[in-house]
Amino acid sequence: MSILQQLEELRAKALKDLASIDDVKELEFWRVRYLGKKSQLTKVLHSLAKLPIAERKAVGASANEVKANLGNSLKPKEQALREAELKASTRKEGIDISLPGRPLPVGHFHPITQVLYEIDDIFVSMGFEVVEGPEVEWDYYNFEALNIPKEHPARDTMATLWIDYKTENGDRPMLLRTHTSPMQIRVMEKVRPPLRIVVPGKVYRYEATDATHIPMFHQLEGLAVDKGITMADLKGTLYEFARRFFGQDRRVRFRCDYFPFVEPGVEMAIECAVCKGEGCRLCGSSGWIEILGAGMVHPRVLERVNIDPEVYSGFAFGMGIERIPMLRYGINDIRLFYSSDLRFLRQF
Ligand code: 2NL
């Protein structure tokens, strides 16, 4: 039998064997047998040099063609066998790989956190830095340093939750902060002006719970101290905040107010969105909605942190956060924020 005939026979046998193979391991044996280093085909290819020129061409072409033919037949067979094997094993484990995956429930930030971040961003864009501080504070930072000495009537307006801790002389100096101002004092102690910060966070009051009161709520306070800071800086900054947060055409109103840590003190109101200043139920028929208190930092507050009020001045402001989404979305009960009712929270 000529080498060419032998090659044809080899091809026929190899393809017949391949057709009857039904697992991947056997397929590997087949590959070694027909295409491996010690296979007949490889031997023929290696011995080409010994053949007379005329025969070499024909045998070489034929051997290479058989090799390519067997190689090409192997690939689809291997893929088919691997798929069949995977199917069989997943069937055994009871897995249906064609089923879509279980969706992961995706959550989002609490509406109060969303509003805090939104306000942070506006002040950050104006050069303020965001800092947070401790919720358990000393009387000194919460009251004393803010120009509210013991027996000052302002202490009565901030129904304080005191921590059950007494010093040797019977003082009770530890409390849950009633505003976020104590952190601003801490920053002024450490950082020399110019400084611009906002302090968002939780604050606490000893109060009975109802639709407008809860013992824990959120505030955001701001502070800017530098040479030559004036009431114009305060108004410009807070106007810009109101336009960015509530809308470009919102009118803003400043009126006098009193806070012991500023002089002069003001309150800022925005035009009521519902009645555009006409007066309605939302704004209590005044046409205005008060949203924050502010003022020029009291010189005694600056003195206490060793900032010379003859050289430096500053403005500060503070706002309650819960009120803002309540006005924005018409929420009539503050307790909804903290009742963990997903039907409420999912709306934001
Ligand atoms: C309000 C009013 C205000 C401040 C907070 C402040 C802080 C320092 C010095 C001076 Cl360290 N002032 N904060 C000033 C005016 C008003 O808050 O109604 N908040 C809910």
GROMACS .gro file of C-alpha atoms in nm, residues 145-301:
model
  157
  145ALA     CA    1  -1.759   7.911   7.494
  146LEU     CA    2  -2.066   8.026   7.300
  147ASN     CA    3  -2.130   8.309   7.543
  148ILE     CA    4  -2.400   8.120   7.734
  149PRO     CA    5  -2.281   8.112   8.099
  150LYS     CA    6  -2.451   7.913   8.376
  151GLU     CA    7  -2.793   8.059   8.466
  152HIS     CA    8  -2.819   8.229   8.122
  153PRO     CA    9  -3.185   8.214   8.008
  154ALA     CA   10  -3.076   8.074   7.669
  155ARG     CA   11  -3.001   7.746   7.845
  156ASP     CA   12  -3.372   7.706   7.919
  157THR     CA   13  -3.456   7.726   7.547
  158MET     CA   14  -3.230   7.431   7.478
  159ALA     CA   15  -3.382   7.154   7.687
  160THR     CA   16  -3.060   6.967   7.746
  161LEU     CA   17  -3.004   6.594   7.788
  162TRP     CA   18  -2.732   6.565   8.053
  163ILE     CA   19  -2.501   6.266   8.079
  164ASP     CA   20  -2.511   6.098   8.419
  165TYR     CA   21  -2.154   6.187   8.517
  166LYS     CA   22  -2.052   6.406   8.812
  167THR     CA   23  -1.712   6.560   8.889
  168GLU     CA   24  -1.568   6.560   9.245
  169ASN     CA   25  -1.724   6.899   9.322
  170GLY     CA   26  -2.069   6.783   9.206
  171ASP     CA   27  -2.077   6.948   8.863
  172ARG     CA   28  -2.243   6.766   8.575
  173PRO     CA   29  -2.037   6.891   8.277
  174MET     CA   30  -2.120   6.632   8.009
  175LEU     CA   31  -2.421   6.646   7.774
  176LEU     CA   32  -2.563   6.553   7.436
  177ARG     CA   33  -2.492   6.853   7.213
  178THR     CA   34  -2.798   7.072   7.160
  179HIS     CA   35  -2.653   7.226   6.840
  180THR     CA   36  -2.347   7.165   6.621
  181SER     CA   37  -2.177   7.493   6.727
  182PRO     CA   38  -1.945   7.319   6.980
  183MET     CA   39  -1.751   7.167   6.691
  184GLN     CA   40  -1.704   7.514   6.544
  185ILE     CA   41  -1.547   7.624   6.872
  186ARG     CA   42  -1.318   7.318   6.859
  187VAL     CA   43  -1.207   7.412   6.506
  188MET     CA   44  -1.146   7.779   6.599
  189GLU     CA   45  -0.929   7.664   6.893
  190LYS     CA   46  -0.702   7.471   6.656
  191VAL     CA   47  -0.718   7.646   6.317
  192ARG     CA   48  -0.613   8.008   6.270
  193PRO     CA   49  -0.821   8.220   6.028
  194PRO     CA   50  -0.894   8.244   5.743
  195LEU     CA   51  -1.134   7.956   5.795
  196ARG     CA   52  -1.460   7.850   5.636
  197ILE     CA   53  -1.640   7.539   5.762
  198VAL     CA   54  -1.981   7.374   5.771
  199VAL     CA   55  -2.071   7.125   6.043
  200PRO     CA   56  -2.361   6.888   5.970
  201GLY     CA   57  -2.480   6.637   6.228
  202LYS     CA   58  -2.718   6.503   6.490
  203VAL     CA   59  -2.827   6.717   6.784
  204TYR     CA   60  -3.041   6.634   7.090
  205ARG     CA   61  -3.311   6.801   7.299
  206TYR     CA   62  -3.507   6.682   7.602
  207GLU     CA   63  -3.850   6.716   7.443
  208ALA     CA   64  -4.177   6.527   7.419
  209THR     CA   65  -4.232   6.376   7.075
  210ASP     CA   66  -4.510   6.503   6.848
  211ALA     CA   67  -4.562   6.582   6.478
  212THR     CA   68  -4.306   6.866   6.490
  213HIS     CA   69  -4.069   6.755   6.772
  214ILE     CA   70  -3.832   6.464   6.818
  215PRO     CA   71  -3.549   6.431   7.073
  216MET     CA   72  -3.286   6.375   6.799
  217PHE     CA   73  -3.273   6.581   6.482
  218HIS     CA   74  -3.017   6.730   6.244
  219GLN     CA   75  -2.857   7.068   6.204
  220LEU     CA   76  -2.607   7.221   5.971
  221GLU     CA   77  -2.405   7.517   6.091
  222GLY     CA   78  -2.157   7.729   5.903
  223LEU     CA   79  -1.875   7.961   6.005
  224ALA     CA   80  -1.641   8.195   5.818
  225VAL     CA   81  -1.367   8.392   5.998
  226ASP     CA   82  -1.115   8.623   5.831
  227LYS     CA   83  -0.995   8.983   5.826
  228GLY     CA   84  -1.270   9.212   5.701
  229ILE     CA   85  -1.565   8.971   5.699
  230THR     CA   86  -1.887   9.176   5.709
  231MET     CA   87  -2.262   9.136   5.711
  232ALA     CA   88  -2.243   9.171   5.329
  233ASP     CA   89  -2.046   8.843   5.313
  234LEU     CA   90  -2.309   8.677   5.531
  235LYS     CA   91  -2.594   8.798   5.311
  236GLY     CA   92  -2.415   8.718   4.983
  237THR     CA   93  -2.326   8.366   5.092
  238LEU     CA   94  -2.672   8.283   5.227
  239TYR     CA   95  -2.850   8.442   4.927
  240GLU     CA   96  -2.641   8.223   4.698
  241PHE     CA   97  -2.723   7.917   4.907
  242ALA     CA   98  -3.097   7.994   4.894
  243ARG     CA   99  -3.093   8.046   4.517
  244ARG     CA  100  -2.899   7.726   4.456
  245PHE     CA  101  -3.104   7.512   4.695
  246PHE     CA  102  -3.456   7.652   4.663
  247GLY     CA  103  -3.445   7.799   4.311
  248GLN     CA  104  -3.301   8.096   4.121
  249ASP     CA  105  -3.603   8.322   4.158
  250ARG     CA  106  -3.671   8.268   4.528
  251ARG     CA  107  -3.689   8.597   4.717
  252VAL     CA  108  -3.505   8.607   5.051
  253ARG     CA  109  -3.579   8.815   5.361
  254PHE     CA  110  -3.348   8.903   5.653
  255ARG     CA  111  -3.487   9.028   5.983
  256CYS     CA  112  -3.333   9.093   6.322
  257ASP     CA  113  -3.317   8.805   6.569
  258TYR     CA  114  -3.126   8.727   6.887
  259PHE     CA  115  -2.873   8.450   6.951
  260PRO     CA  116  -2.627   8.491   7.240
  261PHE     CA  117  -2.326   8.392   7.024
  262VAL     CA  118  -2.373   8.655   6.752
  263GLU     CA  119  -2.410   9.033   6.733
  264PRO     CA  120  -2.602   9.141   6.539
  265GLY     CA  121  -2.821   8.835   6.485
  266VAL     CA  122  -3.064   8.773   6.198
  267GLU     CA  123  -3.312   8.519   6.074
  268MET     CA  124  -3.345   8.440   5.707
  269ALA     CA  125  -3.673   8.352   5.540
  270ILE     CA  126  -3.752   8.251   5.182
  271GLU     CA  127  -4.060   8.340   4.987
  272CYS     CA  128  -4.331   8.073   5.023
  273ALA     CA  129  -4.330   7.852   4.712
  274VAL     CA  130  -4.701   7.776   4.740
  275CYS     CA  131  -4.843   8.130   4.755
  276LYS     CA  132  -4.545   8.332   4.624
  277GLY     CA  133  -4.569   8.569   4.920
  278GLU     CA  134  -4.948   8.606   4.923
  279GLY     CA  135  -4.996   8.410   5.246
  280CYS     CA  136  -5.134   8.055   5.271
  281ARG     CA  137  -5.164   7.759   5.504
  282LEU     CA  138  -4.807   7.634   5.448
  283CYS     CA  139  -4.644   7.963   5.553
  284GLY     CA  140  -4.900   8.051   5.817
  285SER     CA  141  -5.046   8.331   5.601
  286SER     CA  142  -4.723   8.536   5.623
  287GLY     CA  143  -4.593   8.457   5.273
  288TRP     CA  144  -4.248   8.375   5.420
  289ILE     CA  145  -4.085   8.062   5.556
  290GLU     CA  146  -3.807   8.097   5.811
  291ILE     CA  147  -3.522   7.862   5.737
  292LEU     CA  148  -3.216   7.969   5.933
  293GLY     CA  149  -3.060   8.188   6.199
  294ALA     CA  150  -2.733   8.371   6.148
  295GLY     CA  151  -2.521   8.665   6.256
  296MET     CA  152  -2.176   8.814   6.306
  297VAL     CA  153  -1.977   8.602   6.551
  298HIS     CA  154  -1.986   8.770   6.894
  299PRO     CA  155  -1.648   8.930   6.984
  300ARG     CA  156  -1.649   8.745   7.319
  301VAL     CA  157  -1.673   8.411   7.132
   0.00000   0.00000   0.00000
